[in-house]
PDB file of C-alpha atoms in Angstrom:
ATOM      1  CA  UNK V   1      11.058  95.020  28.480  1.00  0.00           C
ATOM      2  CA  UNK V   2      13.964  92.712  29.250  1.00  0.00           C
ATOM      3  CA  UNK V   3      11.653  90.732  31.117  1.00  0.00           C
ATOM      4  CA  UNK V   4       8.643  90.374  28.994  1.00  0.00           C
ATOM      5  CA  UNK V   5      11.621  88.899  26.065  1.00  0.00           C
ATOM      6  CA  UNK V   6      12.906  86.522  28.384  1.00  0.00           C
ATOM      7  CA  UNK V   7       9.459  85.051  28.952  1.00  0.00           C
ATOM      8  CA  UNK V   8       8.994  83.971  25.257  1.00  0.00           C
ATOM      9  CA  UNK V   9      12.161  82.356  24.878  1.00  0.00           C
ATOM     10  CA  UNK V  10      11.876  80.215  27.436  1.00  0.00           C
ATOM     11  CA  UNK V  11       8.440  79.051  26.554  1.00  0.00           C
ATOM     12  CA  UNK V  12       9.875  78.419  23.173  1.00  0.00           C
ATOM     13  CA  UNK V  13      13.173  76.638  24.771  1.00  0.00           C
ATOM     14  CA  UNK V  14      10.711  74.236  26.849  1.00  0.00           C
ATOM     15  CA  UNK V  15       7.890  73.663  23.990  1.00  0.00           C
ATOM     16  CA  UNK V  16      10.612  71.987  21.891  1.00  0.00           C
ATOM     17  CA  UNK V  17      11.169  69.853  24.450  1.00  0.00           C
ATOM     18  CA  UNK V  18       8.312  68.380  24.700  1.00  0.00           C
ATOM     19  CA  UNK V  19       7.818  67.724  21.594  1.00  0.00           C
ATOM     20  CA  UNK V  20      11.105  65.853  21.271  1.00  0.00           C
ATOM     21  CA  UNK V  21      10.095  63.688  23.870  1.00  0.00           C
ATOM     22  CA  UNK V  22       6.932  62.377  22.298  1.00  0.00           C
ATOM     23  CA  UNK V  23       9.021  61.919  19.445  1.00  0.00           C
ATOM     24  CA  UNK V  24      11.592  59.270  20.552  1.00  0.00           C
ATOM     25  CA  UNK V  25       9.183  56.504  20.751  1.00  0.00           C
ATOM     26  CA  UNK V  26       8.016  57.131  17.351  1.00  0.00           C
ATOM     27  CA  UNK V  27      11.660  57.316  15.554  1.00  0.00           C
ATOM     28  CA  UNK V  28      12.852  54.300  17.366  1.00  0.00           C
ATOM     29  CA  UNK V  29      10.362  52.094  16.117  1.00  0.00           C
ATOM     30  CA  UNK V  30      10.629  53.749  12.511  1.00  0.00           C
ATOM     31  CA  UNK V  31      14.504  52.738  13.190  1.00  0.00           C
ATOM     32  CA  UNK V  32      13.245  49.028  14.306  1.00  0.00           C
ATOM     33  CA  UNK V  33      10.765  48.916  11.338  1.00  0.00           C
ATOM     34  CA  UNK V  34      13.702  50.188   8.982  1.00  0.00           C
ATOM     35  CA  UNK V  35      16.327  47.850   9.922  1.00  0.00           C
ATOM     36  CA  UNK V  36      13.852  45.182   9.484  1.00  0.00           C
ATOM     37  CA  UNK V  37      13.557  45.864   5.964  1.00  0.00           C
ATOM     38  CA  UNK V  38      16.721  45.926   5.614  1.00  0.00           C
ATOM     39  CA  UNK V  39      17.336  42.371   7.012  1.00  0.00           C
ATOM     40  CA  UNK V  40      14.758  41.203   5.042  1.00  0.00           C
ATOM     41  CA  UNK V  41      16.278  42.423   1.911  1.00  0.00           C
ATOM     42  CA  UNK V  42      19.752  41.053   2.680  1.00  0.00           C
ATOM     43  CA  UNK V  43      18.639  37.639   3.273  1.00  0.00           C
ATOM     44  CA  UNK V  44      16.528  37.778   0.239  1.00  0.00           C
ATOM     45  CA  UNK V  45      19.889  38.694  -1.729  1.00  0.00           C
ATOM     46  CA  UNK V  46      21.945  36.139   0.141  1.00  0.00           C
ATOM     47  CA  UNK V  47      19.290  33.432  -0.708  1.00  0.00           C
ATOM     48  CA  UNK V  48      18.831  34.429  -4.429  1.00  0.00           C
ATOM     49  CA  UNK V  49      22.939  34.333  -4.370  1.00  0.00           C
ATOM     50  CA  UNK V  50      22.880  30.576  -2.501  1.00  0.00           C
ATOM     51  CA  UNK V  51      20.081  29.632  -5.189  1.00  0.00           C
ATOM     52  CA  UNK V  52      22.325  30.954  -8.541  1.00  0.00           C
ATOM     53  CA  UNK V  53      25.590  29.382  -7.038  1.00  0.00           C
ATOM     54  CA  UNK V  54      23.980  25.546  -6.804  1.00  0.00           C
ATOM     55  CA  UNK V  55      22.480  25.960 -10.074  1.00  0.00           C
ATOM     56  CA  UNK V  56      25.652  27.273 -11.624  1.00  0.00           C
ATOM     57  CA  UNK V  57      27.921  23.921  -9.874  1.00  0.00           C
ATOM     58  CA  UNK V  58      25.033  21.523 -11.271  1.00  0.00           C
ATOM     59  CA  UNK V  59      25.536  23.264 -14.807  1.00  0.00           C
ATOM     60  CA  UNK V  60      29.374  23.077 -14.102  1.00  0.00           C
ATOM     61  CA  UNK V  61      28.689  18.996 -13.595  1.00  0.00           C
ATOM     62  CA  UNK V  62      26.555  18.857 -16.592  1.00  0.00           C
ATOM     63  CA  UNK V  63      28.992  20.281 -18.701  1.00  0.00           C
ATOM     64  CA  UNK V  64      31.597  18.018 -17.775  1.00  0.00           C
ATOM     65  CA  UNK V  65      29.405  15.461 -17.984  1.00  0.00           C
ATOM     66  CA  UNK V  66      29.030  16.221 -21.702  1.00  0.00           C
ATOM     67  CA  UNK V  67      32.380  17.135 -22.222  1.00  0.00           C
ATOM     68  CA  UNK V  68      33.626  13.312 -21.499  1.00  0.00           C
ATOM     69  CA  UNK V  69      30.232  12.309 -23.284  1.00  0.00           C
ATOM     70  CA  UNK V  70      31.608  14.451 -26.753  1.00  0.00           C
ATOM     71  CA  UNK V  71      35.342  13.040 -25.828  1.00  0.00           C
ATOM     72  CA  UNK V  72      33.833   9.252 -25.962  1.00  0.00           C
ATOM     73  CA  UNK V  73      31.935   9.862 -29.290  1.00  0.00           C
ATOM     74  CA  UNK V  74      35.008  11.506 -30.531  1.00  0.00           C
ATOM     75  CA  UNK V  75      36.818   8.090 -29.974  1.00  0.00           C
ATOM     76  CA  UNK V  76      34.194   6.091 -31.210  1.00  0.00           C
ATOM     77  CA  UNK V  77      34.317   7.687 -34.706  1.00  0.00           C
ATOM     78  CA  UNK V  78      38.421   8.171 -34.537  1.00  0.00           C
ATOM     79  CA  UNK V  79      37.818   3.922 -34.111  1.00  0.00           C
ATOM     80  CA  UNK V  80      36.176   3.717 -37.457  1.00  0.00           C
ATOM     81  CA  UNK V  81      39.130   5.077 -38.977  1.00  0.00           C
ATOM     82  CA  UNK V  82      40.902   2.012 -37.938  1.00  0.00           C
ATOM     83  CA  UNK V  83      40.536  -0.775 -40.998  1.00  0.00           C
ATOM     84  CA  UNK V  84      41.310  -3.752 -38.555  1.00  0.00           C
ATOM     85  CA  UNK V  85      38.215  -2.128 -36.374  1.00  0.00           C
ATOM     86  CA  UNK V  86      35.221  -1.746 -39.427  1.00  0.00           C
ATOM     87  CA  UNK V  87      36.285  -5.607 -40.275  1.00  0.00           C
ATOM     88  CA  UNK V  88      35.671  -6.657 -36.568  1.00  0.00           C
ATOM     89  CA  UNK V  89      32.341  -5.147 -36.826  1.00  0.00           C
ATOM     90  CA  UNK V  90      31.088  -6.225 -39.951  1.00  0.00           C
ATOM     91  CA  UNK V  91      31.838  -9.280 -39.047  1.00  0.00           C
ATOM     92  CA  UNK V  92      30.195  -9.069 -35.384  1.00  0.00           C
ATOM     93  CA  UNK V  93      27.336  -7.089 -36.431  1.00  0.00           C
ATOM     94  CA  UNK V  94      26.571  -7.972 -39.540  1.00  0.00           C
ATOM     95  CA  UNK V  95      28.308 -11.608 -40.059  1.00  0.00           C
ATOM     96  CA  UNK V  96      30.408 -10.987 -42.958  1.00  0.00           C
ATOM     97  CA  UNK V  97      32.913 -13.362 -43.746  1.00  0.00           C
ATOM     98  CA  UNK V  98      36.397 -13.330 -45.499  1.00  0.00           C
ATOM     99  CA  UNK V  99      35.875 -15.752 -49.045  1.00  0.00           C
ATOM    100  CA  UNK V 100      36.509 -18.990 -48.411  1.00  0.00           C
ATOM    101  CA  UNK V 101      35.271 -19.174 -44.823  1.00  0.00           C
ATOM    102  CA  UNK V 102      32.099 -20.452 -43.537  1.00  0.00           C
ATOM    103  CA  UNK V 103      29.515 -18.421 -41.513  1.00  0.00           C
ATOM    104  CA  UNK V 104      28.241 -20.238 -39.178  1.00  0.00           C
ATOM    105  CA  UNK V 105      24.925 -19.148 -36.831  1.00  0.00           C
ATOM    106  CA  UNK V 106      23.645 -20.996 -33.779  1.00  0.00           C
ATOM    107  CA  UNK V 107      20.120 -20.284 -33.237  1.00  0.00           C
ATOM    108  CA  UNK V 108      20.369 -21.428 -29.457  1.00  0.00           C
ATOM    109  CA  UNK V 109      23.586 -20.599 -27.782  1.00  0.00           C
ATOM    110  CA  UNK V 110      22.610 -21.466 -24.359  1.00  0.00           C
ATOM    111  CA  UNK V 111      22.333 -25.016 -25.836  1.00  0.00           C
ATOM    112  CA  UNK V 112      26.024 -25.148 -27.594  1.00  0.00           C
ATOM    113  CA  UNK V 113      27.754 -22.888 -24.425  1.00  0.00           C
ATOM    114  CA  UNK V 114      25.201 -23.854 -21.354  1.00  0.00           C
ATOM    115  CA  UNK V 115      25.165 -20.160 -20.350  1.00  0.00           C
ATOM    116  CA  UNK V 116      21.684 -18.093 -20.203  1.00  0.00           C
ATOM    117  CA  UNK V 117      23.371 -14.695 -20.394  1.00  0.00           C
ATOM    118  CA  UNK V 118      22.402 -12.702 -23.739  1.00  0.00           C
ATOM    119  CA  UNK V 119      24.268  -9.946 -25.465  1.00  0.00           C
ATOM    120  CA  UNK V 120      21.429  -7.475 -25.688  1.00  0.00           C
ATOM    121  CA  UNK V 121      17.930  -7.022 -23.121  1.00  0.00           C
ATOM    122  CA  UNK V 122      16.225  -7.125 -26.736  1.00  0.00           C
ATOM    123  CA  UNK V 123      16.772 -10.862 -26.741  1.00  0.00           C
ATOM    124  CA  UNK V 124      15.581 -11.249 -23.648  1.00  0.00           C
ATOM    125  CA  UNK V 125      12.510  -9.268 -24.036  1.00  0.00           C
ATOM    126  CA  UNK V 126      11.667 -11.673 -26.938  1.00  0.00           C
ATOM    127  CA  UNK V 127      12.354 -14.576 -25.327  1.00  0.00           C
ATOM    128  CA  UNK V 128       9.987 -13.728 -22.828  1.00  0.00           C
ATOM    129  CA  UNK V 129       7.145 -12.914 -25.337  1.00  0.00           C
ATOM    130  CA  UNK V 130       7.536 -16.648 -26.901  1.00  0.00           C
ATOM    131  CA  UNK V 131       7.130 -18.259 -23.477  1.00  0.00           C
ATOM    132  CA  UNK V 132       4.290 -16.115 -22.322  1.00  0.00           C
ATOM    133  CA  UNK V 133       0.993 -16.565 -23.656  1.00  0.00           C
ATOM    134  CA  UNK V 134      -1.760 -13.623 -25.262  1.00  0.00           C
ATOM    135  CA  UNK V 135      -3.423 -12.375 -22.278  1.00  0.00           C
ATOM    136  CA  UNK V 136      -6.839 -14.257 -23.749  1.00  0.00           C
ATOM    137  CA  UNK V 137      -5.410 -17.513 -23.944  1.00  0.00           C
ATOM    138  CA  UNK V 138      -3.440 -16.984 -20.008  1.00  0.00           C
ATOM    139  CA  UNK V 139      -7.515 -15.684 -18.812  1.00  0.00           C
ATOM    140  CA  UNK V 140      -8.990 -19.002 -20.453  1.00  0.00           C
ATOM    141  CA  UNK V 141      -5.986 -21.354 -18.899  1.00  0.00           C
ATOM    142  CA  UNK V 142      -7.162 -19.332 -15.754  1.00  0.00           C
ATOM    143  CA  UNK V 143     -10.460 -20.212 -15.908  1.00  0.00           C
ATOM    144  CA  UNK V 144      -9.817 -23.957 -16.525  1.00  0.00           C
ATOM    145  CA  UNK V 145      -7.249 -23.897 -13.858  1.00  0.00           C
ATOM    146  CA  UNK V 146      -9.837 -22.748 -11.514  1.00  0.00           C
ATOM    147  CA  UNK V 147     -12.501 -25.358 -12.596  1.00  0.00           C
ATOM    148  CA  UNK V 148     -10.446 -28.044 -12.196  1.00  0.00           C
ATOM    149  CA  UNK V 149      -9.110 -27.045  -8.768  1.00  0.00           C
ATOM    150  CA  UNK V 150     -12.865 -26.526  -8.427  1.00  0.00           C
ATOM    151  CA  UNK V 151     -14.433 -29.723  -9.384  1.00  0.00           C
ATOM    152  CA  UNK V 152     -11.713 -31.573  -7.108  1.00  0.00           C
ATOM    153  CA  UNK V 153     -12.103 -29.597  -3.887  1.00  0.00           C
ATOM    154  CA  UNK V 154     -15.651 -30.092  -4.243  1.00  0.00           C
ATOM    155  CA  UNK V 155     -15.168 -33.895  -5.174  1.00  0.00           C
ATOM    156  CA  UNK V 156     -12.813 -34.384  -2.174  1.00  0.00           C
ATOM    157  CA  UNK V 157     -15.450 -32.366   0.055  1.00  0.00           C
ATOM    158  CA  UNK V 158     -18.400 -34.624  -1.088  1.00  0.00           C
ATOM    159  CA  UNK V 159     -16.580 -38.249  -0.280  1.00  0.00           C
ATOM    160  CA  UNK V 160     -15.172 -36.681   3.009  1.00  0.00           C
ATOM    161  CA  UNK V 161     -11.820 -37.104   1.815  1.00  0.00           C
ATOM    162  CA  UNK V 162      -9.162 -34.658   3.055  1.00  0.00           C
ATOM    163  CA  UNK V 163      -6.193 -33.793   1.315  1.00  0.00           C
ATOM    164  CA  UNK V 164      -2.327 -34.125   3.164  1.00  0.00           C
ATOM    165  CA  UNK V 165      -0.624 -31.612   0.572  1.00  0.00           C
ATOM    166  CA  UNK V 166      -2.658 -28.247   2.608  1.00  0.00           C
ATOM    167  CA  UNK V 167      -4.792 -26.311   1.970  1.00  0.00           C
ATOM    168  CA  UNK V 168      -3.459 -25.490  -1.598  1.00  0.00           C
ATOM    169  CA  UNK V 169      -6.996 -25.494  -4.363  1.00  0.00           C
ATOM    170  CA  UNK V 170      -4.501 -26.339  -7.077  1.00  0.00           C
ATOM    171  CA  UNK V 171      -2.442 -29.501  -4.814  1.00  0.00           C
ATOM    172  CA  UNK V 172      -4.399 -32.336  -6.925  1.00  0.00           C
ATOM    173  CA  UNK V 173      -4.252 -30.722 -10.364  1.00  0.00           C
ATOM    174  CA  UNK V 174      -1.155 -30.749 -12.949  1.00  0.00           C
ATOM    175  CA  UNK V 175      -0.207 -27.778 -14.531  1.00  0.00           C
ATOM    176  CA  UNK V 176      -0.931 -28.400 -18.363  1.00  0.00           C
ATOM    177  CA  UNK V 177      -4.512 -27.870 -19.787  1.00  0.00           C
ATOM    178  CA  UNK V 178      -4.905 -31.404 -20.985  1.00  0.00           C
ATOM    179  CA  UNK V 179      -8.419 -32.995 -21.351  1.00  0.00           C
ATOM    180  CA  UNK V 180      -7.258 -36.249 -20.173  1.00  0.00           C
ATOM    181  CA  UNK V 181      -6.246 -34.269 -16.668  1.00  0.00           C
ATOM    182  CA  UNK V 182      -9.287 -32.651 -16.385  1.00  0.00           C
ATOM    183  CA  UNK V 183     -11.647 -35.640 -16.817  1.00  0.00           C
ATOM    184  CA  UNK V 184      -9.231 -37.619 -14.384  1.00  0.00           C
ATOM    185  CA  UNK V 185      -9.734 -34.995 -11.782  1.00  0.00           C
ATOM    186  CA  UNK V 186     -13.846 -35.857 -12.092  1.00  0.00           C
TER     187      UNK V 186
END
């Protein structure tokens, strides 16, 4: 009998064996596989963390960007407390005078002081729209621009006259729309 138990257990000893074996393969890559995920979730924490920190420095900047905005408007309204300061710009702004003086307003500085500089870009800006002409009125000065340089290419052409100033169409013509310069470039 002592030999027909020992059998058994030693087919059971080796069967377990084998099947361990097989088995190492299998867990090792379920260990790869594993610590994959694991990576994967680590640098997706790490990056949400690097993506949260620069947003909270460029709030950090914005907020003492607005701080020294608030602490400038604070000055600007402790100024108007300041009697000698509301004078200076009622005066500036809105040309008051003291009674008994004389306000005085030039309507062309650059004239009196020779400078072109202006205060404001809003001056500018309407300085520009009194030179400039309606976009109708620029097409038609266009249009007679080109027929004139027209008319005196073609003129110069016909006689066999060639012109020394290039090859410019506008070289013969002047630059204001006058009838007397269009009928002396015929």
């Amino acid at each position: 009998m002592t030999t027909s138990s020992r059998k058994p257990t030693r087919q059971r000893t080796q069967q377990p064996n084998k099947k361990h074996m097989n088995s190492g393969p299998v867990s090792f890559f379920l260990a790869v596989i594993i610590v994959i995920i694991g990576l994967m979730q680590l640098v997706s924490t790490f990056h949400d963390y690097a993506v949260n920190l620069s947003e909270l420095n460029a709030l950090k900047k914005q907020e003492a960007s607005l701080e020294a905005q608030k602490q400038d408007l604070e000055n600007d309204i402790a100024r108007w407390d300041d009697k000698a300061y509301v004078t200076a710009q009622a005066r500036e702004r809105l040309g008051f005078v003291f009674p008994g003086e004389v306000s005085v307003h030039v309507e062309h500085p650059e004239a009196v002081t020779g400078s072109t500089g202006t205060k404001s870009g809003d001056s500018a800006a309407t300085s520009d729209e009194r030179t400039s002409l309606p976009w109708y009125k620029e097409l038609a000065y266009a249009f007679e621009q080109a027929d004139t340089s027209g008319k005196s290419a073609s003129g110069s052409s016909s006689t066999g006259e060639t012109s020394d100033s290039g090859s410019s169409p506008s070289a013969g013509t002047s630059n204001s729309p006058s009838p007397s310069a269009s009928s002396s470039a015929q």
